[in-house]
Amino acid sequence: MIQQPGVHLFDSDLQNLFNLKQHLQEFLNLDAETLDLKLKIGMQQMAELGHKDFDWEEATTFYRERVKELYLFDLGAWHLSIHEGLGNMLMLIADNAQGQVLDFGGGIGTHAIGAALCPEVKQVTYCDINPINLDFVHYRAKKLGLCEKIRFCSEIPEQESFDTILCFDVLEHLPDPSQQLLQFHEILTPKGKIIVNWFFYKGKNNEHPFHLDDPQAIDTFFRTLQSRFVEIFHAYNTSARCYRQWI
């Protein structure tokens, strides 16, 4: 039987997505039953907060200050619910990540950890505006012995370029995702790759009130994507796509 590319890097760790539930329980000082309850209702509570408080004019403040630890439960529940798809995403990262890696809007850090475990990766820059996310992922990195390979910041470092850029479940939260693509294009090395996904959909019952679904902004996004990047085929069953720059 042919082994899937990258699977050997994670082995049994892939089965629990790098000890996510254990890290959440320890970091938040919760018992297992309470954590399971908070994960069960986390996505619903995040949607309710979005309906109540989200405003595109104050989006940065919303994610930096309002969501607090609730976003950990929302993201944790989401990652645990898409176990197979996330595993495929991690193996896609393992196939392509190298050199200096930027994980933009890294959330609960599973992708950054996956990249840091890749032997071709020199360093991962985890970037997220939520201070609780930053603290949690730093805790995870310490538990996994990866602090020397992952650095942490709330903004993309200036005057730096990256060989690999990761951006998962972020672009739909930005008022102008095409501008973010242009920034990625600018800071990506000539032979570098970006691995991204998006979800421009508010949901059938508006369960994702903080997702962009403006047709004009989305049209601009795809025109920008197609004019700057070329897709690299992969066979994994995941929403993530891999691109290189037009040459």
PDB file of N, CA, C and O in Angstrom, residues 97-155:
ATOM      1  N   ALA A  97       4.994  22.863   2.976  1.00  0.00           N
ATOM      2  CA  ALA A  97       5.591  23.883   3.839  1.00  0.00           C
ATOM      3  C   ALA A  97       7.112  23.752   3.866  1.00  0.00           C
ATOM      4  O   ALA A  97       7.654  22.653   3.966  1.00  0.00           O
ATOM      5  N   GLN A  98       7.795  24.883   3.783  1.00  0.00           N
ATOM      6  CA  GLN A  98       9.254  24.895   3.851  1.00  0.00           C
ATOM      7  C   GLN A  98       9.743  26.277   4.252  1.00  0.00           C
ATOM      8  O   GLN A  98       9.007  27.256   4.168  1.00  0.00           O
ATOM      9  N   GLY A  99      10.988  26.335   4.674  1.00  0.00           N
ATOM     10  CA  GLY A  99      11.624  27.611   4.979  1.00  0.00           C
ATOM     11  C   GLY A  99      10.921  28.398   6.060  1.00  0.00           C
ATOM     12  O   GLY A  99      10.540  27.870   7.110  1.00  0.00           O
ATOM     13  N   GLN A 100      10.742  29.686   5.793  1.00  0.00           N
ATOM     14  CA  GLN A 100      10.045  30.587   6.708  1.00  0.00           C
ATOM     15  C   GLN A 100       8.549  30.540   6.415  1.00  0.00           C
ATOM     16  O   GLN A 100       8.116  30.804   5.295  1.00  0.00           O
ATOM     17  N   VAL A 101       7.772  30.199   7.445  1.00  0.00           N
ATOM     18  CA  VAL A 101       6.326  30.021   7.275  1.00  0.00           C
ATOM     19  C   VAL A 101       5.582  31.094   8.062  1.00  0.00           C
ATOM     20  O   VAL A 101       5.910  31.371   9.223  1.00  0.00           O
ATOM     21  N   LEU A 102       4.568  31.690   7.436  1.00  0.00           N
ATOM     22  CA  LEU A 102       3.652  32.602   8.116  1.00  0.00           C
ATOM     23  C   LEU A 102       2.303  31.920   8.224  1.00  0.00           C
ATOM     24  O   LEU A 102       1.731  31.488   7.224  1.00  0.00           O
ATOM     25  N   ASP A 103       1.782  31.810   9.457  1.00  0.00           N
ATOM     26  CA  ASP A 103       0.414  31.339   9.675  1.00  0.00           C
ATOM     27  C   ASP A 103      -0.407  32.566  10.061  1.00  0.00           C
ATOM     28  O   ASP A 103      -0.395  33.018  11.204  1.00  0.00           O
ATOM     29  N   PHE A 104      -1.121  33.116   9.093  1.00  0.00           N
ATOM     30  CA  PHE A 104      -1.839  34.376   9.277  1.00  0.00           C
ATOM     31  C   PHE A 104      -3.247  34.101   9.796  1.00  0.00           C
ATOM     32  O   PHE A 104      -4.012  33.373   9.208  1.00  0.00           O
ATOM     33  N   GLY A 105      -3.577  34.729  10.941  1.00  0.00           N
ATOM     34  CA  GLY A 105      -4.857  34.457  11.581  1.00  0.00           C
ATOM     35  C   GLY A 105      -4.906  33.026  12.071  1.00  0.00           C
ATOM     36  O   GLY A 105      -5.857  32.289  11.828  1.00  0.00           O
ATOM     37  N   GLY A 106      -3.863  32.633  12.808  1.00  0.00           N
ATOM     38  CA  GLY A 106      -3.629  31.234  13.126  1.00  0.00           C
ATOM     39  C   GLY A 106      -4.584  30.587  14.109  1.00  0.00           C
ATOM     40  O   GLY A 106      -4.481  29.384  14.342  1.00  0.00           O
ATOM     41  N   GLY A 107      -5.481  31.348  14.729  1.00  0.00           N
ATOM     42  CA  GLY A 107      -6.506  30.753  15.582  1.00  0.00           C
ATOM     43  C   GLY A 107      -5.955  29.944  16.732  1.00  0.00           C
ATOM     44  O   GLY A 107      -5.144  30.420  17.534  1.00  0.00           O
ATOM     45  N   ILE A 108      -6.368  28.677  16.838  1.00  0.00           N
ATOM     46  CA  ILE A 108      -5.955  27.828  17.956  1.00  0.00           C
ATOM     47  C   ILE A 108      -4.643  27.100  17.687  1.00  0.00           C
ATOM     48  O   ILE A 108      -4.209  26.289  18.501  1.00  0.00           O
ATOM     49  N   GLY A 109      -4.008  27.374  16.545  1.00  0.00           N
ATOM     50  CA  GLY A 109      -2.613  26.989  16.363  1.00  0.00           C
ATOM     51  C   GLY A 109      -2.328  25.628  15.775  1.00  0.00           C
ATOM     52  O   GLY A 109      -1.158  25.264  15.608  1.00  0.00           O
ATOM     53  N   THR A 110      -3.345  24.853  15.424  1.00  0.00           N
ATOM     54  CA  THR A 110      -3.096  23.499  14.931  1.00  0.00           C
ATOM     55  C   THR A 110      -2.290  23.510  13.633  1.00  0.00           C
ATOM     56  O   THR A 110      -1.398  22.686  13.431  1.00  0.00           O
ATOM     57  N   HIS A 111      -2.579  24.462  12.750  1.00  0.00           N
ATOM     58  CA  HIS A 111      -1.840  24.535  11.488  1.00  0.00           C
ATOM     59  C   HIS A 111      -0.387  24.966  11.724  1.00  0.00           C
ATOM     60  O   HIS A 111       0.529  24.441  11.073  1.00  0.00           O
ATOM     61  N   ALA A 112      -0.182  25.908  12.619  1.00  0.00           N
ATOM     62  CA  ALA A 112       1.179  26.344  12.934  1.00  0.00           C
ATOM     63  C   ALA A 112       1.991  25.189  13.525  1.00  0.00           C
ATOM     64  O   ALA A 112       3.168  25.006  13.201  1.00  0.00           O
ATOM     65  N   ILE A 113       1.358  24.407  14.400  1.00  0.00           N
ATOM     66  CA  ILE A 113       2.036  23.260  14.990  1.00  0.00           C
ATOM     67  C   ILE A 113       2.387  22.236  13.911  1.00  0.00           C
ATOM     68  O   ILE A 113       3.502  21.707  13.865  1.00  0.00           O
ATOM     69  N   GLY A 114       1.423  21.977  13.020  1.00  0.00           N
ATOM     70  CA  GLY A 114       1.684  21.043  11.936  1.00  0.00           C
ATOM     71  C   GLY A 114       2.854  21.480  11.083  1.00  0.00           C
ATOM     72  O   GLY A 114       3.715  20.673  10.713  1.00  0.00           O
ATOM     73  N   ALA A 115       2.913  22.788  10.770  1.00  0.00           N
ATOM     74  CA  ALA A 115       4.027  23.298   9.973  1.00  0.00           C
ATOM     75  C   ALA A 115       5.343  23.185  10.727  1.00  0.00           C
ATOM     76  O   ALA A 115       6.381  22.843  10.148  1.00  0.00           O
ATOM     77  N   ALA A 116       5.322  23.479  12.021  1.00  0.00           N
ATOM     78  CA  ALA A 116       6.552  23.435  12.813  1.00  0.00           C
ATOM     79  C   ALA A 116       7.130  22.029  12.901  1.00  0.00           C
ATOM     80  O   ALA A 116       8.338  21.863  13.097  1.00  0.00           O
ATOM     81  N   LEU A 117       6.296  21.018  12.743  1.00  0.00           N
ATOM     82  CA  LEU A 117       6.763  19.636  12.787  1.00  0.00           C
ATOM     83  C   LEU A 117       7.387  19.181  11.467  1.00  0.00           C
ATOM     84  O   LEU A 117       7.965  18.095  11.411  1.00  0.00           O
ATOM     85  N   CYS A 118       7.272  20.002  10.438  1.00  0.00           N
ATOM     86  CA  CYS A 118       7.811  19.625   9.131  1.00  0.00           C
ATOM     87  C   CYS A 118       9.323  19.877   9.095  1.00  0.00           C
ATOM     88  O   CYS A 118       9.774  20.976   9.426  1.00  0.00           O
ATOM     89  N   PRO A 119      10.122  18.906   8.690  1.00  0.00           N
ATOM     90  CA  PRO A 119      11.582  19.069   8.713  1.00  0.00           C
ATOM     91  C   PRO A 119      12.089  20.135   7.758  1.00  0.00           C
ATOM     92  O   PRO A 119      13.176  20.674   7.978  1.00  0.00           O
ATOM     93  N   GLU A 120      11.339  20.448   6.694  1.00  0.00           N
ATOM     94  CA  GLU A 120      11.789  21.454   5.739  1.00  0.00           C
ATOM     95  C   GLU A 120      11.506  22.881   6.213  1.00  0.00           C
ATOM     96  O   GLU A 120      11.907  23.848   5.566  1.00  0.00           O
ATOM     97  N   VAL A 121      10.803  23.020   7.324  1.00  0.00           N
ATOM     98  CA  VAL A 121      10.446  24.337   7.852  1.00  0.00           C
ATOM     99  C   VAL A 121      11.499  24.801   8.850  1.00  0.00           C
ATOM    100  O   VAL A 121      11.846  24.075   9.784  1.00  0.00           O
ATOM    101  N   LYS A 122      11.989  26.020   8.650  1.00  0.00           N
ATOM    102  CA  LYS A 122      12.987  26.584   9.561  1.00  0.00           C
ATOM    103  C   LYS A 122      12.317  27.257  10.753  1.00  0.00           C
ATOM    104  O   LYS A 122      12.753  27.108  11.896  1.00  0.00           O
ATOM    105  N   GLN A 123      11.274  28.038  10.478  1.00  0.00           N
ATOM    106  CA  GLN A 123      10.586  28.757  11.555  1.00  0.00           C
ATOM    107  C   GLN A 123       9.160  29.077  11.125  1.00  0.00           C
ATOM    108  O   GLN A 123       8.904  29.342   9.947  1.00  0.00           O
ATOM    109  N   VAL A 124       8.243  29.037  12.087  1.00  0.00           N
ATOM    110  CA  VAL A 124       6.853  29.413  11.851  1.00  0.00           C
ATOM    111  C   VAL A 124       6.563  30.707  12.592  1.00  0.00           C
ATOM    112  O   VAL A 124       6.859  30.823  13.792  1.00  0.00           O
ATOM    113  N   THR A 125       6.015  31.679  11.882  1.00  0.00           N
ATOM    114  CA  THR A 125       5.540  32.909  12.503  1.00  0.00           C
ATOM    115  C   THR A 125       4.026  32.804  12.639  1.00  0.00           C
ATOM    116  O   THR A 125       3.292  32.841  11.653  1.00  0.00           O
ATOM    117  N   TYR A 126       3.562  32.618  13.874  1.00  0.00           N
ATOM    118  CA  TYR A 126       2.133  32.549  14.160  1.00  0.00           C
ATOM    119  C   TYR A 126       1.634  33.970  14.394  1.00  0.00           C
ATOM    120  O   TYR A 126       2.153  34.694  15.256  1.00  0.00           O
ATOM    121  N   CYS A 127       0.611  34.379  13.639  1.00  0.00           N
ATOM    122  CA  CYS A 127       0.109  35.751  13.706  1.00  0.00           C
ATOM    123  C   CYS A 127      -1.394  35.740  13.956  1.00  0.00           C
ATOM    124  O   CYS A 127      -2.151  35.151  13.176  1.00  0.00           O
ATOM    125  N   ASP A 128      -1.825  36.378  15.048  1.00  0.00           N
ATOM    126  CA  ASP A 128      -3.258  36.463  15.356  1.00  0.00           C
ATOM    127  C   ASP A 128      -3.492  37.687  16.234  1.00  0.00           C
ATOM    128  O   ASP A 128      -2.696  37.984  17.125  1.00  0.00           O
ATOM    129  N   ILE A 129      -4.606  38.399  15.977  1.00  0.00           N
ATOM    130  CA  ILE A 129      -4.859  39.631  16.721  1.00  0.00           C
ATOM    131  C   ILE A 129      -5.513  39.390  18.072  1.00  0.00           C
ATOM    132  O   ILE A 129      -5.564  40.291  18.903  1.00  0.00           O
ATOM    133  N   ASN A 130      -6.013  38.174  18.314  1.00  0.00           N
ATOM    134  CA  ASN A 130      -6.675  37.870  19.575  1.00  0.00           C
ATOM    135  C   ASN A 130      -5.631  37.492  20.622  1.00  0.00           C
ATOM    136  O   ASN A 130      -4.948  36.471  20.475  1.00  0.00           O
ATOM    137  N   PRO A 131      -5.469  38.267  21.694  1.00  0.00           N
ATOM    138  CA  PRO A 131      -4.420  37.977  22.688  1.00  0.00           C
ATOM    139  C   PRO A 131      -4.616  36.650  23.398  1.00  0.00           C
ATOM    140  O   PRO A 131      -3.636  36.009  23.797  1.00  0.00           O
ATOM    141  N   ILE A 132      -5.860  36.204  23.568  1.00  0.00           N
ATOM    142  CA  ILE A 132      -6.090  34.914  24.210  1.00  0.00           C
ATOM    143  C   ILE A 132      -5.634  33.787  23.298  1.00  0.00           C
ATOM    144  O   ILE A 132      -5.043  32.797  23.759  1.00  0.00           O
ATOM    145  N   ASN A 133      -5.883  33.917  22.002  1.00  0.00           N
ATOM    146  CA  ASN A 133      -5.368  32.933  21.055  1.00  0.00           C
ATOM    147  C   ASN A 133      -3.850  32.856  21.118  1.00  0.00           C
ATOM    148  O   ASN A 133      -3.260  31.770  21.113  1.00  0.00           O
ATOM    149  N   LEU A 134      -3.215  34.013  21.163  1.00  0.00           N
ATOM    150  CA  LEU A 134      -1.756  34.058  21.238  1.00  0.00           C
ATOM    151  C   LEU A 134      -1.249  33.327  22.474  1.00  0.00           C
ATOM    152  O   LEU A 134      -0.310  32.520  22.398  1.00  0.00           O
ATOM    153  N   ASP A 135      -1.863  33.591  23.611  1.00  0.00           N
ATOM    154  CA  ASP A 135      -1.443  32.936  24.853  1.00  0.00           C
ATOM    155  C   ASP A 135      -1.678  31.429  24.783  1.00  0.00           C
ATOM    156  O   ASP A 135      -0.840  30.632  25.240  1.00  0.00           O
ATOM    157  N   PHE A 136      -2.815  31.034  24.217  1.00  0.00           N
ATOM    158  CA  PHE A 136      -3.146  29.608  24.147  1.00  0.00           C
ATOM    159  C   PHE A 136      -2.171  28.859  23.240  1.00  0.00           C
ATOM    160  O   PHE A 136      -1.690  27.782  23.590  1.00  0.00           O
ATOM    161  N   VAL A 137      -1.869  29.426  22.077  1.00  0.00           N
ATOM    162  CA  VAL A 137      -0.976  28.732  21.150  1.00  0.00           C
ATOM    163  C   VAL A 137       0.452  28.710  21.695  1.00  0.00           C
ATOM    164  O   VAL A 137       1.189  27.740  21.496  1.00  0.00           O
ATOM    165  N   HIS A 138       0.853  29.752  22.411  1.00  0.00           N
ATOM    166  CA  HIS A 138       2.158  29.722  23.068  1.00  0.00           C
ATOM    167  C   HIS A 138       2.196  28.597  24.101  1.00  0.00           C
ATOM    168  O   HIS A 138       3.208  27.889  24.228  1.00  0.00           O
ATOM    169  N   TYR A 139       1.094  28.409  24.813  1.00  0.00           N
ATOM    170  CA  TYR A 139       1.001  27.312  25.781  1.00  0.00           C
ATOM    171  C   TYR A 139       1.119  25.968  25.069  1.00  0.00           C
ATOM    172  O   TYR A 139       1.850  25.068  25.519  1.00  0.00           O
ATOM    173  N   ARG A 140       0.413  25.830  23.947  1.00  0.00           N
ATOM    174  CA  ARG A 140       0.475  24.577  23.181  1.00  0.00           C
ATOM    175  C   ARG A 140       1.900  24.311  22.684  1.00  0.00           C
ATOM    176  O   ARG A 140       2.387  23.179  22.752  1.00  0.00           O
ATOM    177  N   ALA A 141       2.546  25.344  22.157  1.00  0.00           N
ATOM    178  CA  ALA A 141       3.911  25.187  21.645  1.00  0.00           C
ATOM    179  C   ALA A 141       4.853  24.740  22.756  1.00  0.00           C
ATOM    180  O   ALA A 141       5.722  23.880  22.549  1.00  0.00           O
ATOM    181  N   LYS A 142       4.682  25.312  23.951  1.00  0.00           N
ATOM    182  CA  LYS A 142       5.528  24.936  25.080  1.00  0.00           C
ATOM    183  C   LYS A 142       5.296  23.479  25.466  1.00  0.00           C
ATOM    184  O   LYS A 142       6.252  22.730  25.726  1.00  0.00           O
ATOM    185  N   LYS A 143       4.030  23.054  25.501  1.00  0.00           N
ATOM    186  CA  LYS A 143       3.711  21.682  25.863  1.00  0.00           C
ATOM    187  C   LYS A 143       4.295  20.684  24.861  1.00  0.00           C
ATOM    188  O   LYS A 143       4.660  19.569  25.227  1.00  0.00           O
ATOM    189  N   LEU A 144       4.378  21.100  23.602  1.00  0.00           N
ATOM    190  CA  LEU A 144       4.862  20.218  22.548  1.00  0.00           C
ATOM    191  C   LEU A 144       6.349  20.396  22.253  1.00  0.00           C
ATOM    192  O   LEU A 144       6.878  19.761  21.337  1.00  0.00           O
ATOM    193  N   GLY A 145       7.022  21.257  23.006  1.00  0.00           N
ATOM    194  CA  GLY A 145       8.448  21.469  22.807  1.00  0.00           C
ATOM    195  C   GLY A 145       8.788  22.191  21.521  1.00  0.00           C
ATOM    196  O   GLY A 145       9.844  21.945  20.932  1.00  0.00           O
ATOM    197  N   LEU A 146       7.914  23.126  21.101  1.00  0.00           N
ATOM    198  CA  LEU A 146       8.103  23.799  19.818  1.00  0.00           C
ATOM    199  C   LEU A 146       8.336  25.307  19.950  1.00  0.00           C
ATOM    200  O   LEU A 146       8.278  26.026  18.955  1.00  0.00           O
ATOM    201  N   CYS A 147       8.611  25.777  21.153  1.00  0.00           N
ATOM    202  CA  CYS A 147       8.749  27.225  21.357  1.00  0.00           C
ATOM    203  C   CYS A 147       9.906  27.829  20.557  1.00  0.00           C
ATOM    204  O   CYS A 147       9.850  28.992  20.155  1.00  0.00           O
ATOM    205  N   GLU A 148      10.959  27.053  20.338  1.00  0.00           N
ATOM    206  CA  GLU A 148      12.096  27.586  19.592  1.00  0.00           C
ATOM    207  C   GLU A 148      11.810  27.668  18.093  1.00  0.00           C
ATOM    208  O   GLU A 148      12.499  28.380  17.370  1.00  0.00           O
ATOM    209  N   LYS A 149      10.790  26.938  17.642  1.00  0.00           N
ATOM    210  CA  LYS A 149      10.501  26.916  16.206  1.00  0.00           C
ATOM    211  C   LYS A 149       9.301  27.779  15.831  1.00  0.00           C
ATOM    212  O   LYS A 149       9.057  28.033  14.658  1.00  0.00           O
ATOM    213  N   ILE A 150       8.518  28.225  16.817  1.00  0.00           N
ATOM    214  CA  ILE A 150       7.359  29.072  16.554  1.00  0.00           C
ATOM    215  C   ILE A 150       7.535  30.396  17.287  1.00  0.00           C
ATOM    216  O   ILE A 150       7.821  30.415  18.487  1.00  0.00           O
ATOM    217  N   ARG A 151       7.391  31.493  16.561  1.00  0.00           N
ATOM    218  CA  ARG A 151       7.375  32.804  17.207  1.00  0.00           C
ATOM    219  C   ARG A 151       5.980  33.393  17.067  1.00  0.00           C
ATOM    220  O   ARG A 151       5.202  32.996  16.209  1.00  0.00           O
ATOM    221  N   PHE A 152       5.670  34.385  17.900  1.00  0.00           N
ATOM    222  CA  PHE A 152       4.301  34.851  18.040  1.00  0.00           C
ATOM    223  C   PHE A 152       4.223  36.358  17.841  1.00  0.00           C
ATOM    224  O   PHE A 152       5.062  37.105  18.355  1.00  0.00           O
ATOM    225  N   CYS A 153       3.189  36.809  17.102  1.00  0.00           N
ATOM    226  CA  CYS A 153       3.009  38.241  16.874  1.00  0.00           C
ATOM    227  C   CYS A 153       1.537  38.519  16.562  1.00  0.00           C
ATOM    228  O   CYS A 153       0.796  37.620  16.154  1.00  0.00           O
ATOM    229  N   SER A 154       1.133  39.756  16.759  1.00  0.00           N
ATOM    230  CA  SER A 154      -0.244  40.159  16.469  1.00  0.00           C
ATOM    231  C   SER A 154      -0.378  40.820  15.102  1.00  0.00           C
ATOM    232  O   SER A 154      -1.498  41.038  14.628  1.00  0.00           O
ATOM    233  N   GLU A 155       0.745  41.130  14.466  1.00  0.00           N
ATOM    234  CA  GLU A 155       0.748  41.698  13.122  1.00  0.00           C
ATOM    235  C   GLU A 155       1.872  41.063  12.313  1.00  0.00           C
ATOM    236  O   GLU A 155       2.872  40.596  12.877  1.00  0.00           O
TER     237      GLU A 155
END
